[in-house]
Amino acid sequence: MKEEGRGKKEEGTKKKEEGRRKKEQRKRNKEEVEIFTLFPSFHLPISPSPSFPRIIAGVDEVGRGALFGPVVAAACILPDEVLEELVSCGVRDSKQLSAAARSRLAVKIRAVAVDCQIGAASVREIDRLNILQASLLAMKRAILKLNVAPDLCLVDGNQRIPNLSIDQETMIKGDSRSIQIAAASIVAKVWRDELILRMAVKYPEYDLTNNKGYGTKKHRLGLERYGVSVFHRTSFSPCQKS
């Protein structure tokens, strides 16, 4: 009986030790993710490691609050050796950059990226699904278009992408914390702005050239005078009144 009791005790000790090791490994993995994805100015050093060869994609969307046009997302995979260079060039949250700076950086990001793809959800999908679900759909489409399959997707915000088979980690204010997400936000913003500028030629009455589809005073005035176009989000209240 004593031997049996001793055996059970030893087995219990081994299980506890194994649980402790797994917990420590998960903690180390999380720390390594942070080291490899956050701005070098916040977390140093940022350098390749044979023990952590994961391919990381940053994912972000733009156009959630607009009244006109699709919601657009980008998924961006960057080589480790260019991260510091991109930060030095000015890559950060796209909302903090001028249009000229975004355009310049989008070209740079696409030139050095391992892979960078765009996904979108249409106005019809936005009205049918709601803007949150349409945004997540756009992000999923961008990820699935990647020619290089990532091991981990860093997703801006606090909402996970449904039915995504790839590991993902949400990051609140990710475009201010992750160079990969910041790069994705810039590429998505430039791509969508260029699309809206092309559409503005056909719909000049909404001042799209200046507002990029957002609900400025001139845009709302256009809605009052001319009603909605086929590219307005009729599930959004300002468009419902028109």
XYZ file of N, CA and C in Angstrom:
726
model
N 0.828 -1.210 0.000
C 0.000 0.000 0.000
C 0.858 1.254 0.000
N 1.944 1.191 0.810
C 2.839 2.355 0.869
C 3.461 2.614 -0.497
N 3.880 1.515 -1.184
C 4.496 1.683 -2.499
C 3.505 2.270 -3.493
N 2.245 1.818 -3.403
C 1.200 2.322 -4.302
C 0.958 3.804 -4.052
N 0.930 4.192 -2.774
C 0.723 5.601 -2.428
C 1.865 6.467 -2.893
N 3.096 5.930 -2.736
C 4.268 6.672 -3.170
C 4.239 6.859 -4.689
N 3.804 5.828 -5.426
C 3.738 5.900 -6.886
C 2.744 6.955 -7.350
N 1.589 7.003 -6.687
C 0.583 8.005 -7.048
C 1.079 9.417 -6.761
N 1.791 9.559 -5.650
C 2.334 10.869 -5.293
C 3.359 11.333 -6.323
N 4.235 10.392 -6.731
C 5.251 10.729 -7.729
C 4.601 11.079 -9.067
N 3.536 10.342 -9.424
C 2.819 10.625 -10.672
C 2.177 12.002 -10.626
N 1.618 12.339 -9.447
C 1.018 13.658 -9.285
C 2.048 14.767 -9.390
N 3.229 14.528 -8.812
C 4.307 15.515 -8.869
C 4.765 15.730 -10.313
N 4.863 14.609 -11.073
C 5.271 14.711 -12.485
C 4.269 15.510 -13.298
N 2.975 15.294 -13.043
C 1.930 16.016 -13.768
C 1.986 17.512 -13.459
N 2.213 17.840 -12.184
C 2.325 19.242 -11.795
C 3.537 19.894 -12.472
N 4.638 19.159 -12.509
C 5.860 19.676 -13.121
C 5.654 19.887 -14.619
N 4.981 18.926 -15.259
C 4.703 19.050 -16.689
C 3.784 20.236 -16.956
N 2.778 20.424 -16.104
C 1.872 21.567 -16.255
C 2.596 22.886 -16.108
N 3.537 22.929 -15.138
C 4.315 24.148 -14.914
C 5.180 24.464 -16.131
N 5.818 23.431 -16.722
C 6.671 23.630 -17.900
C 5.857 24.133 -19.090
N 4.656 23.573 -19.282
C 3.800 24.014 -20.387
C 3.364 25.468 -20.199
N 3.058 25.837 -18.965
C 2.660 27.211 -18.672
C 3.795 28.182 -18.960
N 5.011 27.807 -18.554
C 6.178 28.651 -18.809
C 6.449 28.769 -20.308
N 6.252 27.649 -21.058
C 6.480 27.678 -22.501
C 5.488 28.601 -23.192
N 4.209 28.546 -22.753
C 3.200 29.443 -23.328
C 3.549 30.898 -23.070
N 4.062 31.157 -21.876
C 4.459 32.516 -21.521
C 5.611 32.986 -22.389
N 6.603 32.103 -22.613
C 7.748 32.448 -23.463
C 7.302 32.697 -24.905
N 6.379 31.844 -25.392
C 5.875 32.027 -26.755
C 5.193 33.381 -26.917
N 4.395 33.764 -25.916
C 3.697 35.053 -25.970
C 4.697 36.202 -25.968
N 5.727 36.093 -25.122
C 6.747 37.137 -25.071
C 7.473 37.253 -26.409
N 7.750 36.081 -27.044
C 8.452 36.106 -28.326
C 7.596 36.730 -29.421
N 6.279 36.492 -29.374
C 5.368 37.127 -30.331
C 5.461 38.641 -30.201
N 5.462 39.135 -28.963
C 5.550 40.577 -28.738
C 6.870 41.134 -29.263
N 7.956 40.437 -28.989
C 9.265 40.916 -29.437
C 9.320 41.018 -30.950
N 8.684 40.080 -31.629
C 8.780 40.032 -33.081
C 7.751 40.888 -33.805
N 6.806 41.459 -33.075
C 5.747 42.181 -33.781
C 5.609 43.636 -33.376
N 6.118 44.024 -32.236
C 5.914 45.396 -31.810
C 7.045 46.292 -32.290
N 6.774 47.590 -32.318
C 7.765 48.541 -32.798
C 9.076 48.397 -32.032
N 10.200 48.463 -32.730
C 11.500 48.358 -32.075
C 11.698 49.405 -30.988
N 11.078 50.565 -31.156
C 11.239 51.608 -30.146
C 10.593 51.218 -28.821
N 9.669 50.239 -28.867
C 9.006 49.797 -27.656
C 9.625 48.512 -27.116
N 10.016 47.628 -28.047
C 10.542 46.325 -27.632
C 11.811 46.022 -28.412
N 12.917 45.967 -27.741
C 14.205 45.652 -28.349
C 14.798 44.417 -27.666
N 15.608 43.630 -28.382
C 15.932 43.772 -29.798
C 14.869 43.114 -30.658
N 14.832 43.451 -31.927
C 13.920 42.811 -32.867
C 14.763 42.145 -33.938
N 15.038 40.885 -33.777
C 15.957 40.181 -34.671
C 15.484 38.749 -34.860
N 15.859 38.118 -35.974
C 15.423 36.746 -36.230
C 15.934 35.781 -35.165
N 15.186 34.730 -34.936
C 15.588 33.730 -33.964
C 15.239 32.343 -34.490
N 16.182 31.438 -34.540
C 15.907 30.077 -35.015
C 14.841 29.386 -34.182
N 14.685 29.812 -32.929
C 13.713 29.174 -32.051
C 12.302 29.693 -32.285
N 12.162 30.727 -33.131
C 10.839 31.295 -33.364
C 10.682 31.692 -34.830
N 10.611 30.714 -35.719
C 10.594 31.003 -37.153
C 9.195 31.216 -37.722
N 8.246 31.640 -36.917
C 6.867 31.750 -37.379
C 6.701 32.888 -38.387
N 5.811 32.675 -39.345
C 5.474 33.692 -40.332
C 4.256 34.457 -39.823
N 4.434 35.760 -39.639
C 3.390 36.581 -39.018
C 2.808 37.547 -40.031
N 1.483 37.596 -40.093
C 0.782 38.541 -40.959
C 0.055 39.568 -40.099
N 0.215 40.846 -40.436
C -0.565 41.902 -39.809
C -1.811 42.145 -40.643
N -2.953 42.346 -39.990
C -4.227 42.500 -40.696
C -4.980 43.697 -40.130
N -5.457 44.556 -41.038
C -6.236 45.720 -40.605
C -7.248 46.081 -41.689
N -8.286 46.811 -41.292
C -9.306 47.245 -42.234
C -9.465 48.759 -42.166
N -10.027 49.318 -43.231
C -10.337 50.751 -43.275
C -11.716 50.933 -43.899
N -12.334 52.040 -43.543
C -13.630 52.379 -44.131
C -14.829 51.925 -43.347
N -14.650 51.520 -42.098
C -15.794 51.053 -41.306
C -16.819 52.160 -41.094
N -16.360 53.378 -40.880
C -17.284 54.458 -40.555
C -17.804 55.232 -41.745
N -17.394 54.859 -42.946
C -17.813 55.592 -44.142
C -19.279 55.307 -44.464
N -19.896 56.231 -45.195
C -21.272 56.048 -45.652
C -21.321 55.449 -47.054
N -20.203 55.519 -47.758
C -20.153 55.171 -49.180
C -18.986 54.220 -49.443
N -19.233 53.202 -50.264
C -18.149 52.335 -50.700
C -17.907 51.139 -49.802
N -17.072 50.223 -50.262
C -16.805 48.990 -49.521
C -15.915 49.231 -48.308
N -15.888 48.245 -47.432
C -14.880 48.211 -46.379
C -13.736 47.370 -46.919
N -12.513 47.832 -46.705
C -11.326 47.224 -47.328
C -10.324 46.820 -46.251
N -9.712 45.661 -46.442
C -8.694 45.173 -45.504
C -7.429 44.797 -46.258
N -6.325 44.793 -45.525
C -5.055 44.313 -46.079
C -4.432 43.333 -45.101
N -3.752 42.341 -45.642
C -2.945 41.407 -44.853
C -1.516 41.519 -45.352
N -0.580 41.714 -44.442
C 0.788 42.023 -44.837
C 1.781 41.178 -44.043
N 2.668 40.494 -44.769
C 3.765 39.737 -44.161
C 5.069 40.436 -44.503
N 5.840 40.777 -43.484
C 7.090 41.505 -43.687
C 8.283 40.663 -43.241
N 9.390 40.731 -43.973
C 10.605 40.042 -43.512
C 11.165 40.753 -42.283
N 11.706 39.973 -41.371
C 12.219 40.547 -40.117
C 13.271 41.630 -40.348
N 14.088 41.452 -41.408
C 15.214 42.364 -41.592
C 14.805 43.764 -42.044
N 13.537 43.976 -42.426
C 13.130 45.311 -42.885
C 12.291 46.059 -41.849
N 11.990 45.433 -40.724
C 11.087 46.053 -39.751
C 11.624 47.377 -39.222
N 12.875 47.374 -38.800
C 13.454 48.617 -38.273
C 13.535 49.690 -39.356
N 13.846 49.279 -40.571
C 13.924 50.230 -41.677
C 12.568 50.886 -41.932
N 11.503 50.093 -41.891
C 10.171 50.634 -42.127
C 9.759 51.613 -41.023
N 10.122 51.298 -39.807
C 9.839 52.232 -38.712
C 10.600 53.535 -38.929
N 11.864 53.426 -39.337
C 12.679 54.624 -39.596
C 12.104 55.446 -40.739
N 11.476 54.768 -41.706
C 10.868 55.470 -42.848
C 9.572 56.177 -42.475
N 9.018 55.845 -41.305
C 7.806 56.516 -40.858
C 6.561 55.666 -40.816
N 6.691 54.350 -40.997
C 5.513 53.492 -40.942
C 4.924 53.509 -39.538
N 3.664 53.872 -39.455
C 2.919 53.861 -38.200
C 1.438 53.880 -38.545
N 0.588 54.074 -37.556
C -0.859 54.129 -37.763
C -1.174 55.058 -38.941
N -1.898 54.543 -39.929
C -2.166 55.324 -41.147
C -2.906 56.623 -40.862
N -3.684 56.663 -39.788
C -4.453 57.879 -39.450
C -3.542 59.027 -39.026
N -2.307 58.716 -38.668
C -1.362 59.745 -38.231
C -0.511 60.282 -39.378
N -0.765 59.798 -40.588
C 0.062 60.169 -41.734
C -0.721 60.995 -42.740
N -0.024 61.840 -43.476
C -0.645 62.585 -44.562
C -0.898 61.642 -45.736
N -1.758 62.057 -46.662
C -2.054 61.230 -47.830
C -0.796 60.965 -48.649
N 0.047 61.990 -48.794
C 1.290 61.828 -49.562
C 2.224 60.830 -48.893
N 2.330 60.910 -47.568
C 3.203 59.985 -46.834
C 2.671 58.553 -46.933
N 1.359 58.397 -46.824
C 0.776 57.055 -46.952
C 1.063 56.448 -48.325
N 0.893 57.251 -49.362
C 1.136 56.745 -50.722
C 2.584 56.320 -50.903
N 3.504 57.139 -50.393
C 4.927 56.822 -50.507
C 5.255 55.541 -49.741
N 4.713 55.413 -48.540
C 5.017 54.256 -47.711
C 4.346 52.991 -48.238
N 3.168 53.125 -48.841
C 2.488 51.953 -49.398
C 3.333 51.321 -50.502
N 3.941 52.161 -51.334
C 4.829 51.657 -52.383
C 6.022 50.933 -51.764
N 6.592 51.523 -50.728
C 7.744 50.931 -50.045
C 7.367 49.588 -49.412
N 6.230 49.561 -48.739
C 5.797 48.339 -48.057
C 5.585 47.212 -49.051
N 4.910 47.510 -50.146
C 4.659 46.485 -51.162
C 5.964 45.983 -51.792
N 6.942 46.868 -51.898
C 8.220 46.497 -52.523
C 9.016 45.525 -51.657
N 8.927 45.667 -50.333
C 9.751 44.841 -49.448
C 8.989 43.688 -48.803
N 7.663 43.679 -48.901
C 6.855 42.664 -48.221
C 7.088 41.278 -48.805
N 7.037 40.286 -47.942
C 7.030 38.896 -48.400
C 5.753 38.650 -49.195
N 4.646 39.185 -48.684
C 3.351 39.102 -49.363
C 2.441 40.175 -48.778
N 1.568 40.704 -49.627
C 0.639 41.746 -49.190
C -0.585 41.671 -50.091
N -1.763 41.447 -49.485
C -2.977 41.251 -50.274
C -4.134 42.078 -49.719
N -5.071 42.395 -50.618
C -6.249 43.192 -50.283
C -7.490 42.303 -50.288
N -8.391 42.562 -49.339
C -9.705 41.933 -49.319
C -10.753 43.006 -49.099
N -11.954 42.798 -49.585
C -13.000 43.808 -49.441
C -14.344 43.139 -49.219
N -15.262 43.889 -48.623
C -16.656 43.471 -48.505
C -17.501 44.584 -49.106
N -18.419 44.222 -49.957
C -19.205 45.188 -50.721
C -20.236 45.906 -49.858
N -20.796 46.968 -50.405
C -21.863 47.703 -49.726
C -23.044 46.777 -49.454
N -23.369 45.933 -50.417
C -24.482 44.994 -50.229
C -24.202 44.052 -49.063
N -22.970 43.576 -48.960
C -22.609 42.693 -47.839
C -22.634 43.439 -46.525
N -22.205 44.698 -46.527
C -22.257 45.512 -45.309
C -23.692 45.656 -44.828
N -24.611 45.951 -45.739
C -26.017 46.141 -45.375
C -26.668 44.832 -44.937
N -26.214 43.728 -45.510
C -26.818 42.430 -45.172
C -26.269 41.856 -43.867
N -24.961 41.979 -43.671
C -24.313 41.324 -42.531
C -24.196 42.219 -41.302
N -24.026 43.483 -41.473
C -23.669 44.576 -40.548
C -22.181 44.887 -40.731
N -21.780 46.071 -40.348
C -20.436 46.548 -40.671
C -19.342 45.757 -39.954
N -19.598 45.307 -38.731
C -18.586 44.529 -38.020
C -18.299 43.223 -38.753
N -19.349 42.471 -39.068
C -19.154 41.185 -39.730
C -18.566 41.357 -41.128
N -18.964 42.427 -41.820
C -18.404 42.692 -43.148
C -16.917 43.026 -43.049
N -16.517 43.755 -41.997
C -15.106 44.080 -41.794
C -14.296 42.821 -41.538
N -14.816 41.933 -40.720
C -14.129 40.671 -40.441
C -14.043 39.818 -41.700
N -15.094 39.869 -42.531
C -15.079 39.130 -43.794
C -14.000 39.676 -44.737
N -13.890 40.992 -44.800
C -12.853 41.605 -45.642
C -11.461 41.186 -45.174
N -11.245 41.159 -43.866
C -9.949 40.746 -43.340
C -9.669 39.280 -43.649
N -10.691 38.453 -43.507
C -10.515 37.023 -43.817
C -10.152 36.837 -45.285
N -10.810 37.577 -46.168
C -10.524 37.464 -47.599
C -9.092 37.883 -47.917
N -8.624 38.944 -47.254
C -7.242 39.381 -47.475
C -6.261 38.298 -47.045
N -6.511 37.664 -45.917
C -5.624 36.614 -45.414
C -5.609 35.417 -46.362
N -6.798 35.003 -46.804
C -6.897 33.812 -47.653
C -6.293 34.034 -49.037
N -6.121 35.283 -49.441
C -5.495 35.577 -50.733
C -3.967 35.530 -50.664
N -3.410 35.503 -49.464
C -1.958 35.471 -49.326
C -1.384 34.234 -50.008
N -0.333 34.426 -50.769
C 0.346 33.320 -51.428
C 1.272 32.571 -50.470
N 1.677 33.265 -49.403
C 2.485 32.662 -48.349
C 1.590 32.489 -47.129
N 1.395 31.273 -46.704
C 0.486 31.015 -45.581
C 1.142 31.417 -44.257
N 0.530 32.337 -43.502
C 1.115 32.731 -42.211
C 0.843 31.691 -41.137
N 1.704 31.667 -40.131
C 1.482 30.822 -38.963
C 0.616 31.532 -37.937
N 0.659 32.858 -37.978
C -0.090 33.666 -37.009
C -0.552 34.954 -37.670
N -1.800 35.325 -37.416
C -2.334 36.605 -37.892
C -2.554 37.523 -36.701
N -1.968 38.703 -36.761
C -2.211 39.736 -35.761
C -3.325 40.624 -36.298
N -4.450 40.635 -35.605
C -5.658 41.299 -36.088
C -5.909 42.551 -35.270
N -6.027 43.681 -35.949
C -6.295 44.934 -35.240
C -7.677 44.883 -34.599
N -7.762 45.343 -33.350
C -9.048 45.383 -32.646
C -9.177 44.264 -31.637
N -10.423 44.032 -31.209
C -10.669 43.012 -30.187
C -11.593 41.901 -30.673
N -11.846 41.853 -31.990
C -12.738 40.846 -32.540
C -11.956 39.819 -33.360
N -12.139 38.557 -33.029
C -11.494 37.484 -33.788
C -12.230 37.268 -35.110
N -11.499 36.835 -36.118
C -12.082 36.546 -37.425
C -12.723 35.162 -37.377
N -14.026 35.074 -37.638
C -14.710 33.774 -37.536
C -14.206 32.775 -38.575
N -14.177 31.514 -38.153
C -13.895 30.385 -39.054
C -12.579 30.552 -39.812
N -11.587 31.079 -39.122
C -10.251 31.194 -39.705
C -9.396 30.060 -39.160
N -8.866 29.230 -40.050
C -8.113 28.053 -39.613
C -6.709 28.404 -39.125
N -6.250 29.610 -39.421
C -4.911 30.049 -39.017
C -4.972 30.652 -37.615
N -3.944 30.423 -36.816
C -3.883 31.031 -35.486
C -3.984 32.544 -35.608
N -4.708 33.173 -34.691
C -4.845 34.615 -34.725
C -4.777 35.183 -33.310
N -4.346 36.413 -33.244
C -4.268 37.123 -31.968
C -4.763 38.548 -32.189
N -5.798 38.939 -31.436
C -6.318 40.297 -31.572
C -5.428 41.270 -30.809
N -5.375 42.499 -31.279
C -4.519 43.502 -30.658
C -5.221 44.861 -30.706
N -5.721 45.307 -29.579
C -6.374 46.612 -29.502
C -5.354 47.708 -29.801
N -5.749 48.652 -30.645
C -4.851 49.706 -31.121
C -3.598 49.101 -31.763
N -3.817 48.008 -32.478
C -2.695 47.295 -33.080
C -1.924 48.116 -34.080
N -2.612 49.049 -34.774
C -1.901 49.854 -35.770
C -0.943 50.845 -35.123
N -1.034 51.006 -33.810
C -0.071 51.837 -33.083
C 0.967 50.996 -32.342
N 0.781 49.679 -32.344
C 1.654 48.800 -31.561
C 2.436 47.796 -32.395
N 1.905 47.432 -33.549
C 2.533 46.400 -34.380
C 2.914 46.969 -35.733
N 4.150 46.778 -36.131
C 4.620 47.274 -37.420
C 3.899 46.556 -38.556
N 3.585 45.265 -38.383
C 2.869 44.537 -39.425
C 1.450 45.085 -39.613
N 0.769 45.346 -38.508
C -0.592 45.887 -38.603
C -0.562 47.302 -39.160
N 0.403 48.108 -38.726
C 0.526 49.472 -39.245
C 0.736 49.462 -40.753
N 1.581 48.548 -41.222
C 1.826 48.437 -42.666
C 0.543 48.057 -43.395
N -0.205 47.114 -42.829
C -1.471 46.705 -43.443
C -2.463 47.863 -43.485
N -2.495 48.658 -42.427
C -3.433 49.785 -42.385
C -3.104 50.808 -43.465
N -1.826 51.031 -43.711
C -1.407 51.991 -44.747
C -1.789 51.481 -46.137
N -1.480 50.215 -46.414
C -1.787 49.648 -47.730
C -3.292 49.650 -47.982
N -4.070 49.271 -46.976
C -5.529 49.239 -47.134
C -6.097 50.631 -47.347
N -5.586 51.602 -46.595
C -6.080 52.976 -46.701
C -5.789 53.559 -48.089
N -4.584 53.368 -48.581
C -4.219 53.895 -49.900
C -5.050 53.224 -50.991
N -5.219 51.914 -50.895
C -5.989 51.181 -51.911
C -7.434 51.669 -51.932
N -8.039 51.817 -50.756
C -9.441 52.255 -50.717
C -9.592 53.699 -51.182
N -8.696 54.571 -50.763
C -8.766 55.973 -51.190
C -8.684 56.091 -52.707
N -7.798 55.313 -53.314
C -7.667 55.355 -54.777
C -8.939 54.854 -55.450
N -9.575 53.847 -54.868
C -10.843 53.355 -55.399
C -11.924 54.437 -55.325
N -12.032 55.091 -54.177
C -13.064 56.121 -54.003
C -12.821 57.297 -54.941
N -11.563 57.643 -55.174
C -11.264 58.734 -56.111
C -11.740 58.390 -57.519
N -11.604 57.137 -57.908
C -12.119 56.729 -59.222
C -13.641 56.791 -59.258
N -14.278 56.412 -58.176
C -15.736 56.440 -58.108
C -16.264 57.872 -58.036
N -15.447 58.779 -57.510
C -15.864 60.179 -57.382
C -16.134 60.830 -58.724
N -15.485 60.329 -59.762
C -15.694 60.871 -61.108
C -17.153 60.657 -61.536
N -17.723 59.528 -61.171
C -19.101 59.197 -61.543
C -20.113 59.814 -60.582
N -19.675 60.069 -59.329
C -20.591 60.596 -58.315
C -20.021 61.881 -57.706
N -19.917 62.949 -58.486
C -19.307 64.192 -57.985
C -20.163 64.929 -56.956
N -21.442 64.628 -56.919
C -22.358 65.380 -56.047
C -22.135 65.136 -54.554
N -21.324 64.124 -54.198
C -21.125 63.807 -52.776
C -19.766 64.271 -52.236
N -18.986 64.965 -53.044
C -17.681 65.473 -52.617
C -16.751 64.342 -52.145
N -16.825 63.221 -52.829
C -16.047 62.043 -52.434
C -14.545 62.263 -52.533
N -14.131 63.122 -53.450
C -12.701 63.403 -53.610
C -12.086 63.886 -52.306
N -12.867 64.644 -51.559
C -12.357 65.206 -50.302
C -12.697 64.365 -49.074
N -13.853 63.690 -49.089
C -14.248 62.987 -47.866
C -14.039 61.473 -47.914
N -13.688 60.940 -49.090
C -13.412 59.504 -49.269
C -14.567 58.614 -48.796
N -15.779 59.171 -48.833
C -16.955 58.382 -48.484
C -17.457 58.590 -47.069
N -16.736 59.357 -46.269
C -17.163 59.605 -44.891
C -18.212 60.723 -44.845
N -18.926 60.787 -43.747
C -20.103 61.643 -43.651
C -19.819 63.090 -43.304
N -19.099 63.785 -44.134
C -18.839 65.214 -43.923
C -20.108 66.021 -44.205
N -20.041 67.294 -43.912
C -21.191 68.179 -44.131
C -21.591 68.203 -45.603
N -20.610 68.315 -46.501
C -20.908 68.350 -47.931
C -21.472 67.017 -48.421
N -20.979 65.932 -47.858
C -21.494 64.621 -48.247
C -22.963 64.488 -47.826
N -23.277 64.879 -46.615
C -24.657 64.803 -46.121
C -25.569 65.739 -46.906
N -25.029 66.876 -47.301
C -25.814 67.808 -48.114
C -26.134 67.174 -49.473
N -25.167 66.468 -50.033
C -25.395 65.757 -51.288
C -26.465 64.688 -51.145
N -26.462 64.005 -49.996
C -27.497 62.996 -49.740
C -28.881 63.635 -49.677
N -28.967 64.800 -49.040
C -30.255 65.501 -48.928
C -30.763 65.946 -50.291
N -29.865 66.401 -51.139
C -30.260 66.953 -52.438
C -30.498 65.884 -53.496
N -29.662 64.831 -53.509
C -29.698 63.864 -54.608
C -30.113 62.466 -54.178
N -30.250 62.227 -52.878
C -30.555 60.883 -52.413
C -29.329 59.987 -52.442
N -29.557 58.702 -52.184
C -28.428 57.771 -52.109
C -28.104 57.206 -53.483
N -26.842 56.820 -53.657
C -26.415 56.094 -54.859
C -26.433 54.604 -54.548
N -26.124 53.783 -55.541
C -26.095 52.334 -55.325
C -24.907 51.923 -54.462
N -23.970 52.839 -54.239
C -22.798 52.522 -53.418
C -22.886 53.113 -52.017
N -24.040 53.645 -51.644
C -24.241 54.109 -50.271
C -24.748 52.967 -49.389
N -24.356 53.003 -48.129
C -24.726 51.966 -47.174
C -26.083 52.323 -46.570
N -27.131 51.718 -47.072
C -28.480 52.088 -46.648
C -28.807 51.612 -45.234
N -27.958 50.761 -44.662
C -28.138 50.369 -43.263
C -27.620 51.410 -42.302
N -26.885 52.414 -42.809
C -26.376 53.508 -41.985
C -27.427 54.615 -41.930
N -27.679 55.141 -40.739
C -28.793 56.064 -40.545
C -28.797 57.298 -41.447
N -27.651 57.953 -41.724
C -27.708 59.124 -42.603
C -28.212 58.785 -44.007
N -27.976 57.557 -44.442
C -28.434 57.134 -45.764
C -29.901 56.719 -45.742
N -30.404 56.284 -44.605
C -31.791 55.880 -44.480
C -32.741 57.077 -44.586
N -32.256 58.250 -44.183
C -33.089 59.442 -44.167
C -33.261 60.019 -45.572
N -32.379 59.630 -46.485
C -32.382 60.234 -47.814
C -33.419 59.587 -48.717
